[in-house]
XYZ file of N, CA and C in Angstrom:
288
model
N -83.229 -36.347 32.357
C -84.147 -37.091 33.198
C -84.281 -38.515 32.653
N -84.495 -39.466 33.548
C -84.592 -40.863 33.109
C -85.725 -41.132 32.127
N -86.855 -40.420 32.258
C -87.937 -40.599 31.296
C -88.854 -39.388 31.320
N -89.785 -39.331 30.378
C -90.666 -38.170 30.239
C -91.574 -37.991 31.452
N -92.008 -39.071 32.073
C -92.875 -38.955 33.248
C -92.155 -38.276 34.406
N -90.899 -38.613 34.597
C -90.110 -37.980 35.661
C -89.936 -36.500 35.350
N -89.625 -36.182 34.120
C -89.449 -34.788 33.718
C -90.739 -34.002 33.945
N -91.872 -34.587 33.610
C -93.164 -33.933 33.814
C -93.420 -33.702 35.306
N -93.132 -34.705 36.131
C -93.326 -34.575 37.578
C -92.460 -33.456 38.144
N -91.203 -33.411 37.734
C -90.284 -32.365 38.192
C -90.813 -30.986 37.788
N -91.255 -30.858 36.553
C -91.769 -29.571 36.079
C -93.022 -29.147 36.840
N -93.873 -30.103 37.204
C -95.072 -29.781 37.977
C -94.706 -29.256 39.366
N -93.724 -29.888 40.007
C -93.282 -29.423 41.325
C -92.706 -28.015 41.218
N -91.915 -27.775 40.203
C -91.323 -26.446 40.021
C -92.394 -25.397 39.722
N -93.441 -25.793 39.018
C -94.494 -24.861 38.637
C -95.399 -24.495 39.816
N -95.881 -25.526 40.558
C -96.875 -25.218 41.597
C -96.362 -25.361 43.023
N -95.137 -25.859 43.203
C -94.542 -25.935 44.531
C -95.074 -27.040 45.432
N -95.925 -27.912 44.907
C -96.465 -29.008 45.714
C -95.563 -30.234 45.613
N -95.311 -30.902 46.749
C -94.479 -32.105 46.743
C -95.119 -33.215 45.893
N -94.278 -34.003 45.271
C -94.743 -35.144 44.477
C -93.737 -36.270 44.617
N -94.130 -37.433 44.113
C -93.229 -38.589 44.173
C -93.272 -39.352 42.864
N -92.230 -40.141 42.656
C -92.175 -41.064 41.525
C -91.266 -42.222 41.910
N -91.417 -43.324 41.225
C -90.551 -44.477 41.472
C -89.790 -44.820 40.198
N -88.616 -45.356 40.407
C -87.780 -45.840 39.304
C -87.111 -47.132 39.739
N -86.879 -48.038 38.793
C -86.146 -49.265 39.138
C -84.724 -48.913 39.581
N -84.306 -49.515 40.668
C -82.975 -49.223 41.204
C -81.878 -49.564 40.203
N -82.060 -50.638 39.462
C -80.987 -51.044 38.543
C -80.864 -50.126 37.335
N -81.779 -49.174 37.171
C -81.622 -48.219 36.078
C -80.453 -47.272 36.329
N -79.939 -47.267 37.573
C -78.786 -46.434 37.906
C -77.501 -47.247 37.981
N -77.574 -48.484 37.571
C -76.417 -49.349 37.516
C -75.449 -48.784 36.481
N -74.178 -48.800 36.760
C -73.181 -48.254 35.825
C -73.256 -48.926 34.460
N -73.710 -50.180 34.430
C -73.814 -50.899 33.163
C -74.962 -50.379 32.301
N -75.892 -49.663 32.909
C -77.068 -49.204 32.170
C -76.957 -47.719 31.868
N -77.505 -46.858 32.706
C -77.547 -45.436 32.362
C -76.546 -44.580 33.126
N -75.880 -45.135 34.074
C -74.928 -44.342 34.827
C -75.279 -44.296 36.293
N -74.682 -43.393 36.992
C -74.807 -43.350 38.439
C -75.985 -42.499 38.889
N -76.403 -42.746 40.120
C -77.508 -42.020 40.719
C -77.120 -40.598 41.107
N -75.919 -40.385 41.600
C -75.512 -39.066 42.091
C -75.687 -37.963 41.041
N -75.273 -38.147 39.772
C -75.497 -37.072 38.790
C -76.986 -36.763 38.579
N -77.836 -37.784 38.629
C -79.278 -37.565 38.500
C -79.775 -36.731 39.682
N -79.324 -37.072 40.884
C -79.735 -36.313 42.066
C -79.271 -34.867 41.979
N -78.049 -34.667 41.522
C -77.539 -33.302 41.370
C -78.357 -32.520 40.345
N -78.827 -33.203 39.302
C -79.647 -32.513 38.301
C -80.960 -32.038 38.926
N -81.470 -32.765 39.920
C -82.688 -32.348 40.612
C -82.401 -31.199 41.578
N -81.342 -31.341 42.377
C -81.037 -30.294 43.359
C -80.584 -29.008 42.672
N -79.927 -29.130 41.528
C -79.513 -27.940 40.778
C -80.722 -27.148 40.282
N -81.867 -27.816 40.161
C -83.100 -27.144 39.734
C -83.894 -26.606 40.924
N -83.303 -26.668 42.114
C -83.943 -26.100 43.293
C -84.878 -27.044 44.026
N -84.633 -28.349 43.905
C -85.488 -29.326 44.568
C -84.768 -30.001 45.722
N -85.531 -30.354 46.728
C -85.067 -31.190 47.829
C -85.555 -32.598 47.507
N -84.703 -33.606 47.697
C -85.025 -34.977 47.298
C -84.881 -35.917 48.484
N -85.858 -36.780 48.639
C -85.788 -37.860 49.629
C -85.940 -39.162 48.855
N -85.075 -40.119 49.148
C -85.117 -41.418 48.470
C -85.359 -42.495 49.500
N -86.255 -43.402 49.182
C -86.504 -44.572 50.029
C -86.383 -45.817 49.170
N -85.743 -46.828 49.734
C -85.624 -48.095 49.029
C -85.126 -49.170 49.970
N -85.384 -50.396 49.606
C -84.909 -51.523 50.406
C -83.386 -51.555 50.371
N -82.811 -52.322 51.268
C -81.358 -52.488 51.291
C -80.860 -52.936 49.927
N -81.570 -53.883 49.329
C -81.171 -54.426 48.028
C -81.284 -53.375 46.929
N -82.389 -52.616 46.952
C -82.584 -51.591 45.918
C -81.513 -50.511 46.008
N -81.206 -50.071 47.227
C -80.155 -49.066 47.389
C -78.810 -49.604 46.918
N -78.537 -50.870 47.221
C -77.281 -51.478 46.775
C -77.244 -51.574 45.246
N -78.382 -51.902 44.633
C -78.447 -51.961 43.161
C -78.093 -50.609 42.539
N -78.510 -49.539 43.202
C -78.237 -48.191 42.700
C -76.885 -47.666 43.175
N -76.190 -48.488 43.963
C -74.873 -48.128 44.496
C -74.925 -46.845 45.331
N -75.959 -46.754 46.175
C -76.098 -45.626 47.091
C -76.647 -46.173 48.400
N -76.228 -45.588 49.490
C -76.556 -46.144 50.800
C -76.992 -45.039 51.750
N -77.776 -45.393 52.800
C -78.120 -44.377 53.799
C -76.831 -43.739 54.321
N -76.852 -42.443 54.436
C -75.664 -41.730 54.893
C -74.776 -41.240 53.761
N -75.050 -41.674 52.525
C -74.292 -41.171 51.387
C -74.563 -39.676 51.257
N -73.532 -38.922 51.087
C -73.678 -37.468 51.041
C -73.924 -36.982 49.615
N -75.137 -36.535 49.371
C -75.471 -35.825 48.142
C -76.244 -34.600 48.616
N -75.667 -33.429 48.436
C -76.254 -32.208 48.987
C -77.696 -32.033 48.530
N -78.571 -31.753 49.492
C -79.985 -31.540 49.197
C -80.798 -32.813 49.139
N -80.171 -33.959 49.469
C -80.859 -35.243 49.378
C -80.767 -35.998 50.697
N -81.831 -36.718 50.993
C -81.849 -37.616 52.142
C -82.127 -39.016 51.614
N -81.385 -39.982 52.123
C -81.513 -41.360 51.653
C -81.874 -42.239 52.834
N -82.960 -42.987 52.686
C -83.460 -43.824 53.769
C -83.645 -45.261 53.314
N -83.286 -46.157 54.192
C -83.552 -47.572 53.949
C -84.953 -47.853 54.462
N -85.775 -48.397 53.615
C -87.143 -48.698 53.998
C -87.949 -49.092 52.790
N -89.190 -49.349 53.013
C -90.075 -49.812 51.958
C -90.408 -48.672 50.999
N -90.244 -48.918 49.715
C -90.594 -47.912 48.720
C -92.085 -47.940 48.419
N -92.779 -48.967 48.895
C -94.199 -49.099 48.614
C -94.477 -49.757 47.277
N -93.441 -50.173 46.586
C -93.567 -50.816 45.282
C -92.967 -52.213 45.335
N -93.476 -53.084 44.507
C -92.913 -54.436 44.422
C -91.566 -54.369 43.707
N -90.703 -55.292 44.033
C -89.409 -55.351 43.362
C -88.422 -54.352 43.923
N -87.347 -54.194 43.217
C -86.264 -53.318 43.676
C -86.438 -51.925 43.088
N -87.379 -51.202 43.682
C -87.703 -49.861 43.221
C -87.214 -48.832 44.231
N -86.926 -47.648 43.738
C -86.596 -46.515 44.590
C -87.740 -45.513 44.512
N -88.173 -45.029 45.658
C -89.201 -44.005 45.739
C -88.511 -42.659 45.920
N -88.814 -41.717 45.054
C -88.262 -40.376 45.113
C -89.373 -39.421 45.530
N -89.164 -38.715 46.616
C -90.090 -37.673 47.068
C -89.389 -36.344 46.791
N -90.029 -35.490 46.011
C -89.391 -34.224 45.651
C -90.290 -33.058 46.032
N -89.642 -31.973 46.444
C -90.348 -30.744 46.779
C -89.376 -29.598 46.628
N -89.902 -28.389 46.505
C -88.991 -27.249 46.384
C -88.114 -27.138 47.633
N -86.862 -26.810 47.438
C -85.957 -26.595 48.573
C -86.394 -25.320 49.274
N -86.274 -25.320 50.569
C -86.697 -24.146 51.360
C -85.647 -23.071 51.300
């Protein structure tokens, strides 16, 4: 997981089944930094979570992922993340 807060959020969703969200800077998934977004998404879906990502056009481009990109169990939308800057909003919930 990118950080302890994300790991805690994921564990809470797995424990009580209630949807939650978190934000991360889009450039944290830049290949020059920590790697690609797809492996992170797979780590979430492999744990039985459904993931929705929202981010501006620029934020999605920073993370090298675009609406329509196929990552099983994930939906990617272009739109406001609700945060300033180039942030990605992750909405997670147990997969049905």
